[in-house]
Structures are given as C-alpha cells and as structure tokens.
Amino acid sequence: MSELLRLTQIRKSYGIGTPIETEVLHGIDLVMQHKEFAALIGPSGSGKSTLLNIIGLLEPATQGALAMQGKAIKYTDEKTLTQQRAANLGFVFQFHHLLPAFSAIENVMMPQLINGMPVTGTARKEAEALLDAVGLSKAINKKPSELSGGMQQRVAIARALSLKPALVLADEPTGNLDTQTSDEIFKLLRRFNVEFNTAFLIVTHDPRLAARCDRIVELVDGNIAKDAVNQAR
Amino acid sequence: MKFELTLAWRFLREGRFQSALIIIGVAVGVAVVIYISALILGLQANTINRTLGAQAHIVIKPPDEMVRNVLPTDTTLATIQPKAQRLRSVDNWQVLMPALAVDPDVVAVSPMASGAAIAIRGEANRAIVLFGVELDRYDRIVELSTKLTRGNFRLNAGEVMIGIELAKDLGVDVGDRLRVLTPSANDQFQISGLVDLGSRDLNRRALYLPMRTAQNLLGIPGGVTNIDIRIRDIFSANDVAKRMQSVGSVNVESWMQTNGQLLNALQAQSVSTTMIRLFVSIVVMLGIASVLVVSVVQKRKEIGILRAIGASRGQMTRVFLLQGALVGFVGSTLGGVLAALLVAAFSALVTNSAGQPLFQIEIEPSLLISSCLIATVCGTLAAVAPALRASKLDPAQAIRV
Ligand SMILES: Nc1ncnc2c1ncn2[C@@H]1O[C@H](COP(=O)(O)OP(=O)(O)OP(=O)(O)O)[C@@H](O)[C@H]1O
Ligand SMILES: [Mg+2]
C-alpha cells in the first residue's frame, strides 16, 4: 500500500476576524493509504463534514498541511485545486445533488463533459456499465425526479466513480435511506473499493455500517479521539 | 466549451417559464427596435426621395456678383445694396464639366440653361421655369424618365415636356402646342410628354426643353446657368461640394445646404430612434440580468456540486454568460421574425386610396444582423454580474444543507 493522503496539524476556524470566531478542527493528523476503506464517525457538530470538505479541497484549512499522493496542496492555486478535484476525487453526499435537468447517464458523464472528454463511444459504454453495476441499467435515460431516493444515490455513486478517482469522499451517503437500501448502497461502495481499488472515506452515524469498514476514525470536538484498524472484521 | 453550452442550454430549458418570459421580452423589444428603425428609415428615404426627386445633389452656379464699395470704409453715407442677380452663365463650363466628373464620388454631371418664362396657351398663361437640358445626361441626375406619366420621354427640336399641374392649368395634353415667352424671345412648341416631379410647386412650373433652344430663348447662347451633379452617397454632399469649390470661381451648393431644415428634422428622427434603441436595450438587459440573478440563487446547489466534481470558476462564469448570450440571440431572432410580420402588416393595412402602401418599408438584412448581434452582446453583458456571482459561490457552503 502506498500513501494517498497526509494531513498534518490541520486546523480550521470559522468566522475569522469576527467576535464569533471558533476553531472546529484542532490540529488533525491523518494518513490514508491507497485502497483504504475507512469510516469517519463522531457526534453531530464534531467537524466530520468540515474535515471531509478540506480533504475534498472544497474549502481551505486555516492552518496545517495537506498532501495528496505526495504532492503538497496550495489552496491559493484555484486552478490546481479544480484539476485535483477532477482527477483524484469523487464525492457522494447525503442529499445526492444530482442535476435535475440531466438524465441518469448524463449525470454520470458530467465529469467527462466538464473536462472536455468524449461523451460517446467507449466513454458512454463505460458509463452504462457503471449504471449497470449500480443496478440501474433500465433507468439510464430517466431524470432524477423519476427515480427513488436510493436510485438517485446510486446514480450519484456511479458519477463519483466515473473518472475512477483514487479517493471517494462520502458524507452520510445513507443518511436519509432506509436500512435495507443503506445496506445495498454500502455493498456497492465496498464492491467498487475492491473492483477499482478506490479508497473510500465514509462519514456515517450508523455503527452497524461503520463496523463493516476496515478502519474507523472517530472525531470528537474537532480532535481525533480514536483511529484504529477494525479488529472485528 | 461544449460543457458550458450544454449546461447553459439545459439551465434555460429547465427554467421553462422564466426563460420563455424573458425570451419573449427580448423578442418584443428587438421587434420594436427593428420595426421603428425600418419605419423611420423608410420614412426618411421617402422624404429624401421626394426632395431629391427633381433636384440635383450638387449644383454649380456662377459666383454671386459682388457689389464693390467704392467709398472709404468709414463713410456711413450709403447702405450697400446687393445687386439684383441677372441671368449669367457659368464661365468655362465645357472645361469645368470633365474636371467635375473625375471626382470618384460623382456619378453624373449635366449642364443646364435655366430661367424664368411665361407659357401661353390661348387665353391662359402661367409663369414657368425653363429647364434647358441634354436629356440623356439630365436623366442620370434625377431619373426624369421614371417620372413620365404621359407621352414620350423625348426632346426633339421644337418639343417640350411639362409638369402635370402646368398641363392642367393650361388645359393642354400630349401633342398640343403652347407658346413660351421670355423677355428676349418667344417660340412655339409641341408637348411630347408630361412628368410628375413629386412636388406640386414644380409640377405647376416646370418645362423641360432642349438646352440649345433654352439658351436662345434666355439670351445666353452657348452658356449654361448651372451644372447639376449626382453623387454616390447623398449624405456626403457637403464634403464633395467643399472639394469642388476649388475647381474655379463658382458657387457650389449641396442639397444639404439648401434643405437645412429638412435635414434637421431627419436628424431629430434619427436621434429619437437611437434613444428608443438605447432605452429598449437597457430594459432588455435589466430583464435578462434579473432573471439570471434569480437563476444563480435557485441553482446554488447545482453550481456547488458542479464545482465539487471539477468545474472551474471560469466554466461557471461562462455557463451564465452563455445563458445571457443565448437569451439575447434566440430572443432577437424571434424579434426579427416578429418585426417582419409587423412590417408586412403595416404595408398591408396602411395604404393610400389606391390600395398601395403609403411608402416602402424594408427591413435591411444588415439591420437584422446588427440587431441580433447587439442583442447577443447586450445579453452577455447583462449576464456579467450574475455570472460573477455564480463563479464566486463557495462550493462547500453551497453543498452544506
Ligand atoms: N460555515 C460555517 N460557519 C461557521 N460555523 C460552521 C460553518 N460550517 C460548520 N460550522 C460549525 O462547525 C462545526 C462542525 O460542523 P460540521 O458540519 O463539520 O459537523 P459534522 O460533524 O458534520 O456534524 P453532523 O454530524 O451534524 O453533520 C459545527 O459546530 C458547525 O456549527
Ligand atoms: Mg456533517
């Protein structure tokens, strides 16, 4: 296994320069390897989403260093951030965030479209295969509004994987799904982890699901309280 | 660019009602601008046509006779009276003609011997103006042949063509004879044709005859009273006239000088058209901008997720700029069609008693193209503020519920 991600003393404050300035992450050290399948747990407000957004290069850390595949990230360089996001990262959110004007397959191929890659021929075949893998071969031309919540989340997962990123960040991907659907979604994530060697960092409130990950990182009040290989597996 | 265009188009289609409303708004605005522009242009062309129907663009005349003051300048004994101008001919006109014709702006040059006379037919007599012309040359100045209403377009020796009102006043028709009287001579002529010069005054007084005959009648054998000139661009008349002043000691008059008031009126019309264009553009731009601002707010999350999955700030900016451009382009294209319908309706409904359109309105392709272009540019400009907002949106904030 090789190093995918290294956080060193990451701090994050909101409302800097205002009376309500608060630090929500107090110096996080975290290393993730390629192909890892990790859970990020912790009480509400402990800073899980904030940490995920920082790793996802969606917002800058206030202090500390972040390296991706050995390369230090500079937050001031907007262009490189965008490129890094496109090339290395996939996102799945609690509320799927699909584009309502586009069909399932168009949503899956959105990263290709954004990056000016071909959207026909083999690229389309691959997208169809991804949708097939998430069990939506019959719904490729449906709009998100015509799909159930679970189906929408599957489309979002297929989209996150469409450029085969090294790391997929999932923020409560099963947060608003019933137990059975959550199970299926979780199985899907695991399957892609094995098939594509994609690393996953999954925020979840569900201890049952966390227990099925290889590693569990627990965040409490902006500090890592526990970080261990999941012995139960 | 494919991503930006695809997204811009889908975003517009998604906001069905909003998009339709603003596109219709742009279409109506553009249609009004095109229609009014075409109407004013048609009106102006019509007015100018009427004015220049029987008038040369530039007329060369002999210089005014100056009254020389023989008394010392400080004497106040007498006021200086301008001399009555008598009929004089242009010096050296045969030499001047080719010199004038070489100007690249000049289309045609024609000499004329013109002066006052009286036309007599039986008991009736009328004060008239003799226009002694070389018909072929003169035709190229004012297209007289197109104004013939009866008879033949021809001036053989002993023949004249007269204005239709004059014919009515004298009770004559093609083939009839009339007598022309000047202070120095008189002669008898046969009417070969009647012309309608577009102005009642001219129709009542104009008599065209061969130049040589006119020279004899007016007592200026071999001389011409003026040289008429037609130029390519009527609105360059003043400039061309200024240039021509240098050919000799002559008086050069452009139609623009002799029709100052008309020109002022035309200019005022043009200014109003420009104002209308300006205001419509502003209203259209405000409309587009407000719709897009709302759209940016509505699409916060989508913009956030697009940024998260790799769309750059520049791309988001372009998506919204393109929406503005698309609204402008599609709206103005529809507006062009609408304007064409309006013009067709105008031509069909606003007619004279004979059922013919009052005047010709045409929508020039260049007007359509420029309107489309301006609307597209305006749409893009209107989208600048919303586009910047979209690009500045913080993806992390947009995604957090
Ligand atoms: N933009 C912001 N401005 C100010 N404070 C913020 C902002 N975003 C988050 N916070 C605060 O940071 C802290 C951590 O928030 P975060 O969303 O990371 O928690 P979380 O662990 O994801 O919680 P949950 O399980 O409820 O999703 C919270 O106290 C939150 O109020
Ligand atoms: Mg959260």
XYZ file of C-alpha atoms and ligand atoms in Angstrom:
666
model
C 0.000 0.000 0.000
C 1.203 3.485 -0.782
C 0.304 6.783 0.741
C -2.692 8.530 -0.724
C -3.289 11.362 1.660
C -1.472 13.052 4.514
C -2.941 15.687 6.815
C -0.556 17.402 9.185
C -1.837 19.565 12.041
C -4.907 20.691 10.136
C -6.824 23.446 11.909
C -9.996 25.070 10.781
C -11.673 28.164 12.189
C -14.879 29.796 11.070
C -15.736 33.459 11.395
C -12.126 34.552 11.452
C -11.784 38.190 12.493
C -15.307 38.302 13.964
C -16.371 38.016 17.610
C -17.803 34.568 16.873
C -14.524 33.115 15.621
C -14.471 29.409 16.530
C -11.981 26.702 15.821
C -13.773 23.480 14.832
C -10.739 21.337 13.965
C -7.846 21.463 16.396
C -4.826 20.063 14.622
C -5.774 16.894 12.798
C -3.083 14.390 11.780
C -4.344 11.745 9.420
C -2.744 9.479 6.843
C -4.695 7.388 4.366
C -3.324 4.727 2.063
C -4.458 3.773 -1.389
C -7.410 1.350 -1.495
C -8.306 2.018 2.134
C -11.939 1.671 3.169
C -12.377 3.882 6.214
C -15.277 5.161 8.281
C -15.321 8.614 9.876
C -17.631 8.699 12.865
C -18.396 11.096 15.677
C -21.166 13.129 17.262
C -23.009 15.812 15.419
C -21.029 19.020 15.192
C -17.714 17.287 15.805
C -16.351 18.519 12.464
C -16.745 15.475 10.187
C -18.171 17.358 7.231
C -15.654 20.133 7.700
C -12.795 17.645 7.583
C -14.258 15.954 4.519
C -14.606 19.303 2.732
C -10.998 20.145 3.499
C -9.796 16.794 2.197
C -12.052 17.296 -0.834
C -10.359 20.667 -1.479
C -13.737 22.367 -1.274
C -12.566 24.694 1.443
C -9.133 25.668 2.708
C -7.747 24.710 6.107
C -6.848 27.660 8.299
C -3.538 26.056 9.266
C -1.647 22.872 8.567
C -0.500 20.973 5.513
C -2.291 18.664 3.145
C -0.534 16.407 0.659
C -2.223 14.251 -1.934
C -0.220 11.377 -3.412
C 2.892 13.039 -2.065
C 2.111 16.423 -3.571
C 1.556 19.369 -1.243
C -1.659 21.252 -1.936
C -1.627 25.030 -2.173
C -5.053 26.490 -1.510
C -4.280 29.718 -3.266
C -3.946 27.976 -6.609
C -7.584 27.675 -7.640
C -6.734 26.074 -10.965
C -4.755 23.190 -9.484
C -7.449 22.651 -6.866
C -10.044 22.261 -9.611
C -7.786 19.885 -11.525
C -7.051 17.829 -8.409
C -10.752 17.547 -7.637
C -11.494 16.405 -11.139
C -8.613 13.950 -11.352
C -8.361 12.378 -7.896
C -11.576 12.898 -6.024
C -15.137 11.690 -6.138
C -17.970 12.969 -3.971
C -21.125 11.383 -2.630
C -23.330 13.467 -0.361
C -26.249 12.735 1.884
C -28.535 14.574 -0.438
C -27.446 13.134 -3.735
C -27.081 16.509 -5.514
C -27.820 15.264 -8.988
C -28.503 17.791 -11.727
C -32.271 17.665 -12.258
C -32.099 18.788 -15.892
C -29.927 15.854 -16.900
C -30.729 12.158 -17.244
C -29.046 9.490 -15.107
C -26.394 8.720 -17.703
C -25.759 12.407 -18.386
C -25.235 12.941 -14.674
C -22.788 10.049 -14.586
C -20.906 11.505 -17.543
C -20.893 15.063 -16.184
C -17.244 14.834 -15.051
C -16.258 13.842 -18.593
C -18.287 16.697 -20.039
C -16.709 19.170 -17.624
C -13.235 18.013 -18.582
C -13.905 18.129 -22.296
C -13.558 14.364 -22.654
C -15.539 12.407 -25.230
C -19.068 11.500 -24.143
C -19.796 8.964 -26.846
C -18.417 5.601 -27.870
C -16.370 3.780 -25.241
C -16.869 6.569 -22.685
C -20.603 6.085 -22.900
C -20.229 2.298 -22.763
C -18.239 2.673 -19.549
C -20.876 4.954 -18.047
C -23.570 2.445 -19.000
C -21.521 -0.309 -17.378
C -21.253 1.768 -14.189
C -25.001 2.318 -14.106
C -25.445 -1.376 -14.747
C -23.126 -2.099 -11.825
C -25.294 0.012 -9.522
C -28.351 -1.812 -10.846
C -29.805 0.968 -12.937
C -29.396 -0.366 -16.456
C -33.095 0.208 -17.038
C -33.074 3.805 -15.823
C -30.188 5.331 -17.734
C -32.356 7.856 -19.539
C -34.556 8.773 -16.581
C -34.380 12.175 -14.948
C -33.527 12.254 -11.195
C -37.106 13.277 -10.398
C -38.292 9.975 -11.841
C -36.063 7.953 -9.524
C -36.415 6.932 -5.867
C -34.013 8.252 -3.206
C -31.984 5.045 -3.218
C -31.772 5.050 -7.003
C -30.664 8.671 -7.009
C -27.912 7.852 -4.538
C -26.781 5.010 -6.816
C -26.541 7.450 -9.717
C -24.512 9.782 -7.506
C -22.154 6.901 -6.632
C -21.772 5.993 -10.289
C -20.984 9.648 -11.006
C -18.396 9.786 -8.211
C -16.664 6.793 -9.794
C -16.967 7.788 -13.410
C -13.415 9.155 -13.709
C -12.074 6.311 -11.494
C -10.728 8.649 -8.790
C -8.213 7.469 -6.217
C -10.428 8.594 -3.339
C -14.168 8.873 -2.898
C -15.436 11.044 -0.058
C -18.912 10.106 1.080
C -20.724 12.330 3.598
C -23.514 10.287 5.143
C -24.306 8.555 1.853
C -27.052 6.534 3.505
C -28.204 9.300 5.823
C -31.725 9.508 4.535
C -32.236 5.976 3.294
C -33.972 3.039 4.983
C -31.912 0.196 6.477
C -32.251 -2.179 3.556
C -31.366 0.419 0.957
C -28.477 1.610 3.125
C -27.154 -1.935 3.166
C -27.281 -2.191 -0.600
C -25.578 1.165 -1.071
C -22.878 0.149 1.358
C -22.308 -3.110 -0.503
C -21.920 -1.099 -3.690
C -19.244 1.106 -2.152
C -17.376 -1.949 -0.956
C -17.656 -3.572 -4.337
C -16.123 -0.555 -6.106
C -13.434 -0.443 -3.453
C -12.431 -3.989 -4.407
C -13.044 -3.753 -8.145
C -11.456 -0.355 -8.889
C -9.047 -0.162 -5.941
C -10.723 3.091 -4.974
C -10.111 4.372 -1.447
C -13.217 5.458 0.485
C -13.659 7.788 3.434
C -17.243 7.431 4.588
C -18.903 9.627 7.187
C -21.658 7.710 8.917
C -23.773 7.830 12.071
C -24.684 4.188 11.713
C -22.435 1.996 13.953
C -23.540 -1.100 12.071
C -22.175 0.294 8.810
C -19.020 1.651 10.462
C -18.361 -1.823 11.780
C -18.128 -3.091 8.216
C -15.236 -0.743 7.332
C -11.547 -1.679 7.549
C -10.636 1.329 9.656
C -12.628 3.580 11.953
C -11.626 7.172 12.676
C -13.572 8.861 15.456
C -13.755 12.606 15.710
C -14.845 14.284 18.941
C -14.974 18.063 19.289
C -12.545 18.629 16.492
C -9.952 16.139 17.677
C -9.280 12.590 16.594
C -10.340 10.583 19.619
C -9.743 7.150 18.173
C -8.185 5.830 14.985
C -7.868 2.080 14.664
C -7.964 -0.850 12.318
C -11.326 -2.538 12.675
C -10.472 -5.751 14.535
C -13.999 -7.030 14.320
C -13.621 -7.740 10.637
C -16.916 24.977 -24.476
C -19.239 22.059 -25.046
C -19.882 21.681 -21.336
C -20.677 25.375 -20.946
C -23.049 25.412 -23.908
C -24.786 22.198 -22.899
C -25.266 23.401 -19.368
C -26.367 26.901 -20.388
C -28.946 25.451 -22.735
C -30.234 22.915 -20.187
C -30.418 25.505 -17.444
C -32.518 27.705 -19.710
C -34.759 24.832 -20.704
C -35.128 23.838 -17.090
C -36.370 27.294 -16.120
C -39.104 26.988 -18.677
C -41.496 29.732 -17.680
C -38.816 32.188 -16.631
C -36.810 31.593 -19.788
C -39.828 31.804 -22.064
C -40.897 35.089 -20.491
C -37.525 36.745 -20.803
C -37.015 35.478 -24.360
C -40.415 36.860 -25.321
C -39.441 40.108 -23.620
C -36.248 40.327 -25.656
C -38.148 39.387 -28.827
C -40.732 42.133 -28.331
C -38.038 44.691 -27.519
C -35.971 43.782 -30.548
C -39.057 43.678 -32.780
C -39.997 47.191 -31.677
C -36.486 48.457 -32.360
C -36.277 46.822 -35.777
C -39.774 47.918 -36.734
C -39.247 51.516 -35.678
C -35.830 51.659 -37.302
C -37.230 50.308 -40.552
C -40.202 52.654 -40.361
C -38.043 55.732 -39.775
C -35.575 54.662 -42.442
C -38.432 54.140 -44.897
C -39.941 57.465 -43.959
C -36.623 59.244 -44.362
C -35.845 57.556 -47.642
C -39.291 58.554 -48.832
C -38.845 62.172 -47.748
C -35.399 62.422 -49.280
C -36.627 60.796 -52.459
C -39.370 63.342 -52.737
C -36.991 66.200 -52.047
C -34.272 64.998 -54.347
C -36.719 63.734 -56.944
C -36.209 66.759 -59.141
C -33.211 68.338 -57.508
C -29.553 67.662 -58.172
C -27.392 66.640 -55.222
C -24.942 69.407 -56.009
C -25.465 72.462 -58.235
C -22.645 74.579 -59.631
C -23.645 78.189 -60.290
C -21.850 81.334 -61.358
C -20.422 83.228 -58.403
C -22.624 85.892 -56.817
C -21.928 89.302 -58.270
C -20.242 91.307 -55.610
C -21.031 94.940 -55.050
C -17.792 96.760 -54.586
C -17.717 99.527 -52.099
C -16.062 102.461 -53.805
C -16.410 104.789 -50.860
C -13.933 104.813 -47.980
C -14.912 102.169 -45.436
C -15.671 104.635 -42.636
C -18.322 106.546 -44.534
C -21.859 105.943 -43.486
C -23.399 107.849 -46.317
C -24.978 104.972 -48.088
C -26.091 101.483 -47.327
C -24.776 98.916 -49.694
C -27.479 97.229 -51.667
C -26.911 93.800 -53.141
C -27.307 93.893 -56.865
C -30.220 92.094 -58.447
C -28.732 88.972 -59.913
C -29.287 88.772 -63.643
C -29.071 85.668 -65.700
C -25.437 84.780 -66.060
C -23.713 81.724 -67.333
C -21.022 79.606 -65.711
C -17.626 80.590 -67.067
C -15.771 77.925 -68.948
C -18.426 75.326 -68.296
C -17.161 72.991 -71.017
C -13.824 72.824 -69.217
C -15.403 72.518 -65.786
C -17.605 69.532 -66.681
C -14.843 66.933 -67.173
C -12.950 68.387 -64.221
C -16.001 67.779 -62.004
C -16.650 64.332 -63.436
C -13.269 62.963 -62.340
C -14.236 63.119 -58.657
C -14.719 59.481 -57.624
C -17.920 60.341 -55.755
C -19.559 61.829 -58.822
C -21.998 59.635 -60.718
C -23.240 62.070 -63.357
C -22.742 65.663 -64.482
C -25.216 67.600 -66.581
C -25.291 71.190 -67.860
C -28.488 73.220 -67.753
C -29.705 76.533 -69.097
C -32.481 77.641 -66.837
C -34.526 80.794 -66.402
C -37.963 82.277 -65.937
C -40.517 82.498 -68.718
C -44.245 82.610 -69.382
C -46.171 79.800 -71.001
C -49.193 80.801 -73.085
C -51.983 78.684 -74.462
C -54.898 80.604 -75.888
C -56.243 82.812 -73.131
C -54.331 81.057 -70.347
C -50.824 81.998 -69.323
C -48.619 80.876 -66.462
C -45.255 81.889 -65.027
C -42.903 78.971 -65.550
C -39.265 77.914 -65.227
C -37.437 76.732 -68.304
C -35.100 73.789 -67.815
C -32.913 73.536 -70.893
C -31.221 70.130 -70.717
C -29.379 67.469 -72.655
C -31.968 64.833 -71.901
C -29.720 61.749 -71.621
C -27.326 63.466 -69.276
C -30.042 65.092 -67.238
C -31.893 61.812 -66.858
C -28.919 60.439 -64.983
C -29.173 63.295 -62.482
C -32.803 62.947 -61.355
C -34.088 59.896 -63.282
C -36.627 62.060 -65.067
C -37.638 59.166 -67.321
C -39.174 57.379 -64.335
C -41.392 60.408 -63.719
C -43.048 60.433 -67.130
C -46.802 59.974 -66.761
C -47.992 60.525 -70.340
C -46.481 60.740 -73.818
C -42.879 60.067 -74.794
C -39.660 60.698 -72.962
C -38.067 62.680 -75.750
C -36.968 66.233 -76.544
C -36.549 66.702 -80.266
C -36.139 70.198 -81.645
C -39.397 72.080 -81.069
C -40.563 69.711 -78.339
C -41.053 70.255 -74.600
C -42.085 68.178 -71.592
C -44.088 69.879 -68.843
C -45.263 69.226 -65.299
C -48.675 67.624 -64.935
C -50.151 70.544 -62.992
C -48.987 73.032 -65.584
C -50.686 70.927 -68.245
C -53.877 71.017 -66.206
C -53.641 74.772 -65.636
C -53.140 75.462 -69.304
C -55.617 72.829 -70.396
C -53.115 71.067 -72.650
C -52.138 67.451 -73.252
C -49.509 65.477 -75.131
C -49.383 66.594 -78.776
C -50.835 70.056 -78.047
C -48.883 73.208 -78.758
C -48.020 76.079 -76.466
C -46.078 79.296 -76.710
C -43.169 80.268 -74.474
C -42.345 83.909 -73.889
C -39.162 85.359 -72.435
C -38.030 88.970 -72.205
C -35.897 88.495 -75.276
C -37.706 85.958 -77.455
C -40.698 83.759 -77.951
C -41.351 80.497 -79.670
C -43.917 77.789 -80.230
C -43.523 74.176 -79.010
C -45.267 70.834 -79.121
C -45.735 68.840 -75.916
C -44.040 65.429 -76.136
C -44.639 64.279 -72.568
C -45.977 65.051 -69.091
C -43.920 64.496 -65.954
C -44.821 64.173 -62.283
C -41.951 65.648 -60.258
C -43.352 64.746 -56.854
C -43.933 68.323 -55.742
C -46.972 70.423 -56.564
C -44.937 73.586 -56.996
C -42.564 72.024 -59.502
C -45.351 70.277 -61.365
C -47.019 73.647 -61.789
C -43.956 75.453 -63.143
C -41.533 73.051 -64.805
C -40.943 72.995 -68.538
C -38.143 70.877 -69.976
C -36.751 71.721 -73.403
C -33.566 71.107 -75.387
C -30.645 73.045 -73.945
C -29.810 74.851 -77.178
C -33.374 76.120 -77.521
C -33.358 77.338 -73.932
C -30.044 79.149 -74.442
C -31.552 81.054 -77.356
C -34.789 81.855 -75.560
C -32.933 83.076 -72.467
C -30.440 85.141 -74.430
C -27.353 83.241 -73.285
C -26.264 81.459 -76.473
C -23.679 78.781 -75.693
C -23.949 79.442 -71.948
C -25.344 77.398 -69.076
C -26.764 78.810 -65.858
C -25.787 75.817 -63.757
C -24.179 72.399 -63.768
C -26.080 69.615 -61.975
C -24.224 66.816 -60.271
C -25.328 63.481 -58.877
C -23.131 61.772 -56.314
C -22.919 58.293 -54.870
C -23.703 58.936 -51.208
C -26.191 61.750 -50.808
C -25.052 62.450 -47.256
C -21.521 63.223 -48.385
C -22.864 66.133 -50.484
C -21.408 68.796 -48.207
C -17.939 67.274 -48.285
C -17.981 66.762 -52.022
C -19.261 70.328 -52.501
C -16.427 71.663 -50.388
C -13.922 69.803 -52.540
C -15.483 71.142 -55.724
C -15.217 74.720 -54.624
C -11.594 74.597 -55.748
C -12.352 73.950 -59.442
C -12.825 77.638 -60.155
C -14.610 80.766 -59.131
C -18.044 79.210 -58.943
C -20.800 78.874 -56.406
C -21.207 75.251 -55.245
C -24.443 74.389 -53.483
C -25.198 70.993 -51.973
C -28.763 69.822 -51.429
C -27.925 69.637 -47.751
C -27.324 73.381 -47.598
C -30.495 74.230 -49.462
C -32.560 71.819 -47.316
C -31.161 72.577 -43.887
C -34.486 72.365 -42.126
C -35.359 69.040 -43.645
C -32.011 67.689 -42.566
C -32.561 68.918 -39.035
C -35.885 67.110 -38.954
C -34.297 63.916 -40.245
C -31.556 64.205 -37.681
C -34.092 64.635 -34.899
C -35.809 61.455 -36.078
C -32.529 59.602 -36.073
C -31.805 60.797 -32.569
C -35.196 59.554 -31.366
C -34.563 56.172 -32.946
C -31.252 55.973 -31.165
C -32.918 56.904 -27.883
C -35.561 54.236 -28.349
C -32.852 51.686 -29.100
C -30.905 52.706 -26.058
C -33.855 52.504 -23.688
C -35.096 49.210 -25.073
C -31.576 47.802 -24.726
C -31.384 48.928 -21.119
C -34.777 47.439 -20.268
C -33.896 44.186 -22.011
C -30.561 43.993 -20.221
C -32.134 44.637 -16.835
C -34.671 41.903 -17.556
C -32.030 39.374 -18.527
C -29.855 40.283 -15.562
C -32.677 39.906 -13.036
C -33.752 36.538 -14.417
C -30.186 35.252 -14.296
C -29.588 36.560 -10.784
C -32.634 34.609 -9.615
C -31.381 31.589 -11.531
C -27.995 31.711 -9.788
C -29.729 31.706 -6.414
C -32.017 28.847 -7.428
C -29.114 26.794 -8.727
C -26.769 27.323 -5.771
C -26.541 23.635 -5.006
C -26.102 22.578 -8.585
C -23.326 25.100 -9.025
C -21.727 23.808 -5.812
C -21.821 20.187 -6.891
C -20.516 21.048 -10.349
C -17.594 22.831 -8.752
C -17.046 19.826 -6.453
C -16.868 17.401 -9.346
C -14.342 19.501 -11.214
C -15.943 22.517 -12.887
C -13.733 25.587 -12.677
C -14.773 29.114 -11.769
C -14.206 30.151 -15.364
C -16.515 27.425 -16.570
C -19.300 28.515 -14.228
C -18.823 32.117 -15.349
C -19.116 31.090 -18.978
C -22.209 28.977 -18.338
C -24.057 32.078 -17.165
C -22.565 34.437 -19.757
C -23.701 31.983 -22.400
C -27.203 31.906 -20.959
C -27.337 35.674 -21.382
C -25.993 35.413 -24.904
C -28.442 32.633 -25.773
C -31.406 34.598 -24.435
C -30.254 37.611 -26.456
C -29.683 35.592 -29.596
C -32.836 33.470 -29.514
C -34.938 36.451 -28.432
C -33.611 38.713 -31.158
C -34.057 36.054 -33.819
C -37.694 35.734 -32.809
C -37.838 39.532 -32.674
C -36.646 39.722 -36.272
C -39.452 37.421 -37.365
C -41.935 39.460 -35.345
C -40.679 42.695 -36.922
C -41.058 41.203 -40.413
C -44.683 40.359 -39.555
C -45.258 43.894 -38.253
C -43.832 45.412 -41.422
C -45.940 43.126 -43.584
C -48.990 44.135 -41.570
C -48.100 47.811 -41.906
C -47.669 47.510 -45.657
C -50.975 45.694 -45.979
C -53.017 47.918 -43.657
C -51.606 51.422 -44.065
C -52.372 52.167 -47.685
C -53.411 55.114 -49.803
C -56.777 55.366 -51.564
C -55.450 53.304 -54.455
C -54.673 50.465 -52.072
C -50.943 50.902 -52.403
C -48.599 51.158 -49.428
C -48.037 54.771 -48.391
C -44.349 54.203 -48.645
C -41.929 51.376 -48.911
C -40.632 49.902 -45.651
C -37.988 47.289 -45.958
C -36.031 45.518 -43.268
C -32.467 45.516 -44.458
C -30.599 42.275 -43.705
C -27.864 44.393 -42.165
C -30.402 45.817 -39.683
C -31.473 42.277 -38.716
C -27.919 41.081 -38.334
C -26.802 44.095 -36.320
C -29.869 43.856 -34.049
C -29.145 40.174 -33.422
C -25.536 40.950 -32.706
C -26.300 43.841 -30.381
C -28.922 41.808 -28.501
C -26.470 38.937 -28.081
C -23.763 41.268 -26.824
C -26.255 43.026 -24.509
C -27.407 39.641 -23.186
C -23.829 38.657 -22.472
C -23.122 41.966 -20.744
C -26.304 41.640 -18.688
C -25.091 38.232 -17.559
C -21.765 39.511 -16.268
C -22.945 40.278 -12.738
C -24.905 37.013 -12.281
C -22.028 35.047 -13.818
C -19.555 36.552 -11.392
C -21.865 35.692 -8.526
C -22.053 32.109 -9.738
C -18.286 31.862 -10.013
C -17.695 33.315 -6.547
C -20.061 30.863 -4.911
C -18.270 28.814 -2.289
C -18.900 25.156 -3.175
C -18.538 23.987 0.422
C -21.226 26.407 1.596
C -23.490 25.584 -1.319
C -23.332 21.871 -0.590
C -23.887 22.095 3.172
C -27.607 21.821 3.632
N -19.711 27.991 7.522
C -19.650 27.832 8.831
N -19.566 28.912 9.633
C -19.490 28.786 10.955
N -19.518 27.616 11.577
C -19.621 26.494 10.845
C -19.687 26.556 9.425
N -19.758 25.290 8.980
C -19.750 24.479 10.052
N -19.654 25.190 11.166
C -19.565 24.656 12.528
O -18.501 23.762 12.584
C -18.804 22.695 13.444
C -18.581 21.382 12.722
O -19.553 21.249 11.699
P -19.625 20.003 10.778
O -20.685 20.241 9.778
O -18.286 19.690 10.279
O -20.081 18.873 11.787
P -20.480 17.377 11.485
O -19.602 16.558 12.313
O -20.500 17.122 10.051
O -21.944 17.330 12.058
P -23.197 16.494 11.535
O -22.989 15.114 12.001
O -24.349 17.131 12.189
O -23.211 16.605 10.050
C -20.239 22.878 13.883
O -20.240 23.412 15.183
C -20.782 23.872 12.893
O -21.749 24.679 13.522
Mg -21.983 16.680 8.580
